Short mmCIF file of C-alpha atoms in Angstrom, two decimals:
data_model
loop_
_atom_site.label_atom_id
_atom_site.label_comp_id
_atom_site.label_asym_id
_atom_site.label_seq_id
_atom_site.Cartn_x
_atom_site.Cartn_y
_atom_site.Cartn_z
CA MET A 1 -22.49 1.76 -1.73
CA ALA A 2 -22.29 6.04 -2.31
CA LEU A 3 -20.88 6.30 1.66
CA ASP A 4 -18.33 3.84 1.07
CA THR A 5 -17.15 5.34 -1.96
CA LEU A 6 -17.21 8.82 -0.64
CA GLN A 7 -14.93 7.57 2.09
CA ARG A 8 -12.74 5.89 -0.16
CA LEU A 9 -11.98 9.15 -2.00
CA LEU A 10 -11.56 10.98 0.92
CA LEU A 11 -9.09 8.32 1.78
CA PHE A 12 -7.62 8.70 -1.32
CA LEU A 13 -7.13 12.71 -1.13
CA LEU A 14 -5.73 12.47 2.46
CA LEU A 15 -3.24 9.41 1.78
CA VAL A 16 -2.03 11.74 -1.56
CA LEU A 17 -2.09 14.73 0.51
CA ALA A 18 0.21 13.58 3.26
CA GLN A 19 2.83 11.87 0.38
CA VAL A 20 3.23 15.07 -1.28
CA LEU A 21 3.40 17.36 0.92
CA VAL A 22 5.34 15.55 3.51
CA LEU A 23 6.07 12.31 3.65
CA GLY A 24 7.59 12.32 0.08
CA HIS A 25 10.50 14.92 1.33
CA ILE A 26 11.37 12.92 3.94
CA GLU A 27 14.44 10.24 3.69
CA LEU A 28 15.66 8.42 6.59
CA PHE A 29 19.29 7.58 6.24
CA GLY A 30 19.63 8.32 2.89
CA CYS A 31 17.39 5.06 1.97
CA ALA A 32 13.95 5.07 4.14
CA THR A 33 10.84 6.88 2.37
CA PRO A 34 7.86 6.66 4.33
CA LEU A 35 5.30 5.39 1.31
CA LEU A 36 2.45 5.24 3.05
CA TYR A 37 -0.38 5.20 0.42
CA VAL A 38 -0.13 1.55 -0.13
CA TYR A 39 -2.45 1.65 3.23
CA PHE A 40 -5.12 2.07 0.59
CA ALA A 41 -5.03 -0.81 -0.89
CA ILE A 42 -4.54 -2.62 2.09
CA MET A 43 -7.92 -1.87 3.42
CA PHE A 44 -9.73 -3.04 0.43
CA PRO A 45 -13.07 -5.33 2.52
CA ARG A 46 -12.83 -9.24 0.87
CA SER A 47 -16.26 -8.71 -1.05
CA TYR A 48 -14.83 -6.18 -3.19
CA PRO A 49 -14.69 -6.21 -6.76
CA LYS A 50 -11.22 -6.88 -8.29
CA TRP A 51 -11.96 -4.54 -11.38
CA ALA A 52 -12.48 -1.60 -9.10
CA ALA A 53 -9.45 -2.11 -6.22
CA LEU A 54 -7.60 -2.45 -9.85
CA LEU A 55 -8.96 0.80 -11.01
CA TRP A 56 -8.53 2.98 -7.33
CA SER A 57 -4.89 1.06 -6.70
CA PHE A 58 -3.95 2.04 -10.89
CA ALA A 59 -5.47 5.59 -9.87
CA LEU A 60 -3.78 6.20 -6.46
CA GLY A 61 -0.52 5.27 -7.69
CA LEU A 62 -0.94 7.67 -11.03
CA THR A 63 -2.01 10.80 -8.65
CA VAL A 64 0.69 10.05 -6.79
CA ASP A 65 3.44 9.62 -10.04
CA MET A 66 2.16 13.34 -11.38
CA PHE A 67 2.84 15.50 -8.21
CA THR A 68 6.25 13.25 -7.24
CA ASN A 69 8.04 12.99 -11.21
CA THR A 70 8.29 9.34 -11.06
CA PRO A 71 6.47 8.82 -14.23
CA GLY A 72 4.48 5.50 -13.63
CA LEU A 73 6.97 3.56 -11.00
CA ALA A 74 4.02 4.55 -8.38
CA ALA A 75 0.97 3.48 -10.72
CA ALA A 76 2.86 -0.06 -11.64
CA ALA A 77 4.07 -1.12 -8.20
CA MET A 78 0.41 0.25 -6.37
CA THR A 79 -1.51 -1.66 -9.66
CA MET A 80 0.20 -5.26 -9.03
CA VAL A 81 -0.42 -4.69 -5.06
CA GLY A 82 -3.62 -3.78 -5.98
CA CYS A 83 -3.97 -7.16 -8.20
CA LEU A 84 -2.33 -9.24 -5.40
CA GLN A 85 -4.59 -8.07 -2.29
CA PRO A 86 -7.54 -9.94 -2.51
CA TYR A 87 -5.64 -13.55 -3.06
CA LEU A 88 -3.41 -12.54 0.64
CA LEU A 89 -6.15 -11.49 2.10
CA GLU A 90 -7.93 -14.83 1.66
CA ILE A 91 -4.97 -16.54 3.28
CA PHE A 92 -5.26 -14.25 6.36
CA LEU A 93 -8.77 -14.90 6.78
CA PRO A 94 -10.35 -17.40 8.64
CA ARG A 95 -12.20 -20.00 7.39
CA ASP A 96 -15.73 -18.90 8.57
CA ALA A 97 -15.23 -15.03 7.26
CA GLU A 98 -17.93 -13.44 6.41
CA PRO A 99 -17.94 -11.68 2.92
CA ASN A 100 -17.99 -7.99 3.54
CA ILE A 101 -15.20 -8.61 5.87
CA LYS A 102 -12.63 -5.66 5.79
CA ALA A 103 -8.57 -6.08 6.46
CA SER A 104 -7.86 -4.60 9.92
CA ALA A 105 -6.05 -5.68 13.52
CA ALA A 106 -9.65 -5.69 14.95
CA THR A 107 -10.91 -8.49 12.54
CA LEU A 108 -7.89 -10.42 11.33
CA GLY A 109 -6.05 -10.16 14.90
CA PHE A 110 -3.05 -8.15 14.95
CA GLY A 111 -0.32 -11.39 13.65
CA ASN A 112 -2.16 -11.78 10.77
CA PHE A 113 -2.87 -8.12 9.59
CA PHE A 114 1.01 -7.18 10.61
CA LEU A 115 1.90 -10.41 8.08
CA LEU A 116 -0.35 -9.00 5.22
CA ALA A 117 0.76 -5.76 5.20
CA LEU A 118 4.46 -6.51 5.63
CA LEU A 119 3.63 -8.60 2.67
CA LEU A 120 2.25 -6.13 0.72
CA THR A 121 4.29 -3.21 1.63
CA LEU A 122 7.35 -5.80 0.72
CA ILE A 123 5.70 -6.27 -2.69
CA TYR A 124 5.16 -2.70 -3.12
CA CYS A 125 8.66 -1.45 -2.30
CA ILE A 126 10.21 -3.75 -4.24
CA ALA A 127 8.37 -3.39 -7.50
CA PHE A 128 8.68 0.56 -6.68
CA PHE A 129 12.43 0.75 -6.19
CA MET A 130 13.72 -2.76 -8.86
CA LEU A 131 11.59 -0.34 -11.44
CA GLN A 132 13.30 3.34 -10.34
CA ALA A 133 16.54 1.47 -10.38
CA PHE A 134 16.05 -0.46 -14.13
CA ARG A 135 19.21 -2.77 -12.51
CA ILE A 136 20.25 -4.05 -10.28
CA TYR A 137 24.06 -2.64 -10.41
CA ASP A 138 24.41 -0.87 -6.76
CA TRP A 139 22.33 -3.99 -5.23
CA GLN A 140 23.41 -2.11 -1.74
CA GLN A 141 21.44 0.34 -1.95
CA LEU A 142 18.69 -1.29 -3.85
CA LEU A 143 18.35 -3.31 -0.56
CA SER A 144 18.82 -0.53 1.67
CA ASN A 145 15.86 1.00 -0.06
CA ILE A 146 13.50 -1.64 0.10
CA GLY A 147 14.22 -2.55 3.66
CA GLY A 148 14.39 0.48 5.29
CA SER A 149 10.95 1.99 3.21
CA THR A 150 9.78 -0.84 4.25
CA ALA A 151 10.22 -1.17 7.60
CA LEU A 152 9.34 2.78 7.90
CA THR A 153 6.05 2.11 5.65
CA LEU A 154 5.11 -0.76 8.09
CA VAL A 155 5.91 1.42 11.07
CA LEU A 156 3.31 4.35 9.61
CA ILE A 157 0.62 2.12 8.89
CA LEU A 158 1.09 -0.42 12.00
CA ALA A 159 0.52 3.74 13.96
CA LEU A 160 -2.73 4.56 11.55
CA GLU A 161 -4.24 1.12 12.11
CA SER A 162 -3.81 1.68 16.00
CA GLY A 163 -5.81 4.99 15.53
CA ARG A 164 -8.32 3.71 13.88
CA LYS A 165 -12.05 3.08 15.25
CA LYS A 166 -12.93 -0.58 15.41
#
């Protein structure tokens, strides 16, 4: 249990540092920003307590908010993803899956992991950019931000997942 918490804390710190120091300064084509820290919420195992997933997700979002000057946006969107992740994970798991199974391409299969990551990333980007815009005045820019950021983040998540040990 302590080792799992230490590993989760290390991943937390690495994703925050990557987002704040590197990824937060990237904006491709004026609309695509990588939001890699959503990968943290995707990786919660099946048996992980829902309250702990919510706390970790909220803490990660709040930490990113503090360093990127987005007051509450990442915290709210990450909390939503942390709340939905256990239920979406159940949809993509096989019926006879063990209780401690972790969400990865190796355990779920590439197709199921891709769909899970796509859904959670899309939900995160929709929540984040809708809260940021707070209106649907420039809907084309809003859609390009959501689509571009989702695609770029998903590519980075799949790249990390391919390098992850099984």
